[in-house]
Amino acid sequence: MLKIQHLSKTYADGKQALRDVSVPIYANRVTAFVGPSGCGKSTLLRVFNRIYSLYPGQRVEGDVLLDGEDILSAQQDVAVLR
């Protein structure tokens, strides 16, 4: 299970792309993210694989837990996560 709690994402220029997102994503179920262009779908997916960390100044706050493990932790091995 992927559990997102109070997730917010801010770009280096200060623009907030995600604000206080909380949603469970269950294993063995289909999950779809739908919405208009610019609403944060791709940004949320990039948080899951930590692509944002490749770009300086971007900030993510909140929790993303994969089977109870914090994938946003500095101790998380990004290569293993991806």
PDB file of C-alpha atoms in Angstrom:
ATOM      1  CA  MET A   1       0.000   0.000   0.000  1.00  0.00           C
ATOM      2  CA  LEU A   2       1.128   3.513  -0.802  1.00  0.00           C
ATOM      3  CA  LYS A   3      -0.163   6.011   1.728  1.00  0.00           C
ATOM      4  CA  ILE A   4       0.105   9.727   0.965  1.00  0.00           C
ATOM      5  CA  GLN A   5      -0.494  12.054   3.918  1.00  0.00           C
ATOM      6  CA  HIS A   6      -0.536  15.855   3.865  1.00  0.00           C
ATOM      7  CA  LEU A   7       1.759  16.000   0.836  1.00  0.00           C
ATOM      8  CA  SER A   8       2.711  19.422  -0.511  1.00  0.00           C
ATOM      9  CA  LYS A   9       5.186  20.165  -3.316  1.00  0.00           C
ATOM     10  CA  THR A  10       6.751  23.540  -4.017  1.00  0.00           C
ATOM     11  CA  TYR A  11       8.932  24.437  -7.000  1.00  0.00           C
ATOM     12  CA  ALA A  12      12.142  26.475  -6.690  1.00  0.00           C
ATOM     13  CA  ASP A  13      10.312  29.623  -7.829  1.00  0.00           C
ATOM     14  CA  GLY A  14       7.873  29.295  -4.914  1.00  0.00           C
ATOM     15  CA  LYS A  15       4.939  27.998  -6.969  1.00  0.00           C
ATOM     16  CA  GLN A  16       3.027  25.381  -5.006  1.00  0.00           C
ATOM     17  CA  ALA A  17       2.057  22.470  -7.255  1.00  0.00           C
ATOM     18  CA  LEU A  18       0.458  20.205  -4.625  1.00  0.00           C
ATOM     19  CA  ARG A  19      -1.209  21.285  -1.416  1.00  0.00           C
ATOM     20  CA  ASP A  20      -2.102  18.943   1.465  1.00  0.00           C
ATOM     21  CA  VAL A  21      -2.820  15.836  -0.652  1.00  0.00           C
ATOM     22  CA  SER A  22      -3.854  12.731   1.297  1.00  0.00           C
ATOM     23  CA  VAL A  23      -4.905   9.510  -0.421  1.00  0.00           C
ATOM     24  CA  PRO A  24      -4.365   5.771   0.046  1.00  0.00           C
ATOM     25  CA  ILE A  25      -3.344   3.703  -2.985  1.00  0.00           C
ATOM     26  CA  TYR A  26      -4.064   0.039  -2.462  1.00  0.00           C
ATOM     27  CA  ALA A  27      -2.031  -2.885  -3.787  1.00  0.00           C
ATOM     28  CA  ASN A  28      -3.601  -5.020  -6.525  1.00  0.00           C
ATOM     29  CA  ARG A  29      -6.135  -2.345  -7.455  1.00  0.00           C
ATOM     30  CA  VAL A  30      -6.281  -0.020 -10.405  1.00  0.00           C
ATOM     31  CA  THR A  31      -5.781   3.635  -9.524  1.00  0.00           C
ATOM     32  CA  ALA A  32      -6.178   6.498 -11.983  1.00  0.00           C
ATOM     33  CA  PHE A  33      -5.294  10.154 -11.589  1.00  0.00           C
ATOM     34  CA  VAL A  34      -7.522  12.313 -13.762  1.00  0.00           C
ATOM     35  CA  GLY A  35      -7.981  16.048 -14.054  1.00  0.00           C
ATOM     36  CA  PRO A  36      -7.275  19.053 -16.220  1.00  0.00           C
ATOM     37  CA  SER A  37      -3.859  20.039 -17.475  1.00  0.00           C
ATOM     38  CA  GLY A  38      -1.739  21.611 -14.761  1.00  0.00           C
ATOM     39  CA  CYS A  39      -3.605  20.182 -11.773  1.00  0.00           C
ATOM     40  CA  GLY A  40      -0.619  18.164 -10.430  1.00  0.00           C
ATOM     41  CA  LYS A  41      -1.073  14.616 -11.754  1.00  0.00           C
ATOM     42  CA  SER A  42       2.442  14.282 -13.178  1.00  0.00           C
ATOM     43  CA  THR A  43       3.936  16.162 -10.256  1.00  0.00           C
ATOM     44  CA  LEU A  44       2.432  13.638  -7.844  1.00  0.00           C
ATOM     45  CA  LEU A  45       3.863  10.739  -9.857  1.00  0.00           C
ATOM     46  CA  ARG A  46       7.286  12.395  -9.873  1.00  0.00           C
ATOM     47  CA  VAL A  47       7.172  12.588  -6.091  1.00  0.00           C
ATOM     48  CA  PHE A  48       6.643   8.816  -5.927  1.00  0.00           C
ATOM     49  CA  ASN A  49       9.924   8.105  -7.737  1.00  0.00           C
ATOM     50  CA  ARG A  50      11.704  11.159  -6.274  1.00  0.00           C
ATOM     51  CA  ILE A  51      12.508  12.752  -9.629  1.00  0.00           C
ATOM     52  CA  TYR A  52      12.013  16.165  -7.977  1.00  0.00           C
ATOM     53  CA  SER A  53      15.235  15.603  -6.000  1.00  0.00           C
ATOM     54  CA  LEU A  54      17.240  15.960  -9.222  1.00  0.00           C
ATOM     55  CA  TYR A  55      16.308  19.658  -9.382  1.00  0.00           C
ATOM     56  CA  PRO A  56      17.674  22.062  -6.740  1.00  0.00           C
ATOM     57  CA  GLY A  57      15.305  24.197  -4.729  1.00  0.00           C
ATOM     58  CA  GLN A  58      12.246  21.972  -5.021  1.00  0.00           C
ATOM     59  CA  ARG A  59      10.624  21.081  -1.713  1.00  0.00           C
ATOM     60  CA  VAL A  60       8.283  18.290  -0.684  1.00  0.00           C
ATOM     61  CA  GLU A  61       6.556  18.165   2.695  1.00  0.00           C
ATOM     62  CA  GLY A  62       4.367  15.449   4.149  1.00  0.00           C
ATOM     63  CA  ASP A  63       4.576  11.676   4.127  1.00  0.00           C
ATOM     64  CA  VAL A  64       4.636   9.067   1.392  1.00  0.00           C
ATOM     65  CA  LEU A  65       4.722   5.611   2.938  1.00  0.00           C
ATOM     66  CA  LEU A  66       5.281   2.481   0.861  1.00  0.00           C
ATOM     67  CA  ASP A  67       4.332  -0.529   2.968  1.00  0.00           C
ATOM     68  CA  GLY A  68       4.971   1.630   6.040  1.00  0.00           C
ATOM     69  CA  GLU A  69       8.415   2.865   4.911  1.00  0.00           C
ATOM     70  CA  ASP A  70       8.953   6.585   4.318  1.00  0.00           C
ATOM     71  CA  ILE A  71      10.125   6.888   0.705  1.00  0.00           C
ATOM     72  CA  LEU A  72      10.940  10.584   1.173  1.00  0.00           C
ATOM     73  CA  SER A  73      13.483   9.828   3.907  1.00  0.00           C
ATOM     74  CA  ALA A  74      17.092  10.858   3.255  1.00  0.00           C
ATOM     75  CA  GLN A  75      18.075   7.273   4.142  1.00  0.00           C
ATOM     76  CA  GLN A  76      15.921   5.835   1.341  1.00  0.00           C
ATOM     77  CA  ASP A  77      18.009   4.357  -1.467  1.00  0.00           C
ATOM     78  CA  VAL A  78      16.498   6.064  -4.512  1.00  0.00           C
ATOM     79  CA  ALA A  79      17.868   3.450  -6.931  1.00  0.00           C
ATOM     80  CA  VAL A  80      16.105   0.679  -4.999  1.00  0.00           C
ATOM     81  CA  LEU A  81      12.917   2.748  -4.774  1.00  0.00           C
ATOM     82  CA  ARG A  82      12.794   3.321  -8.529  1.00  0.00           C
TER      83      ARG A  82
END
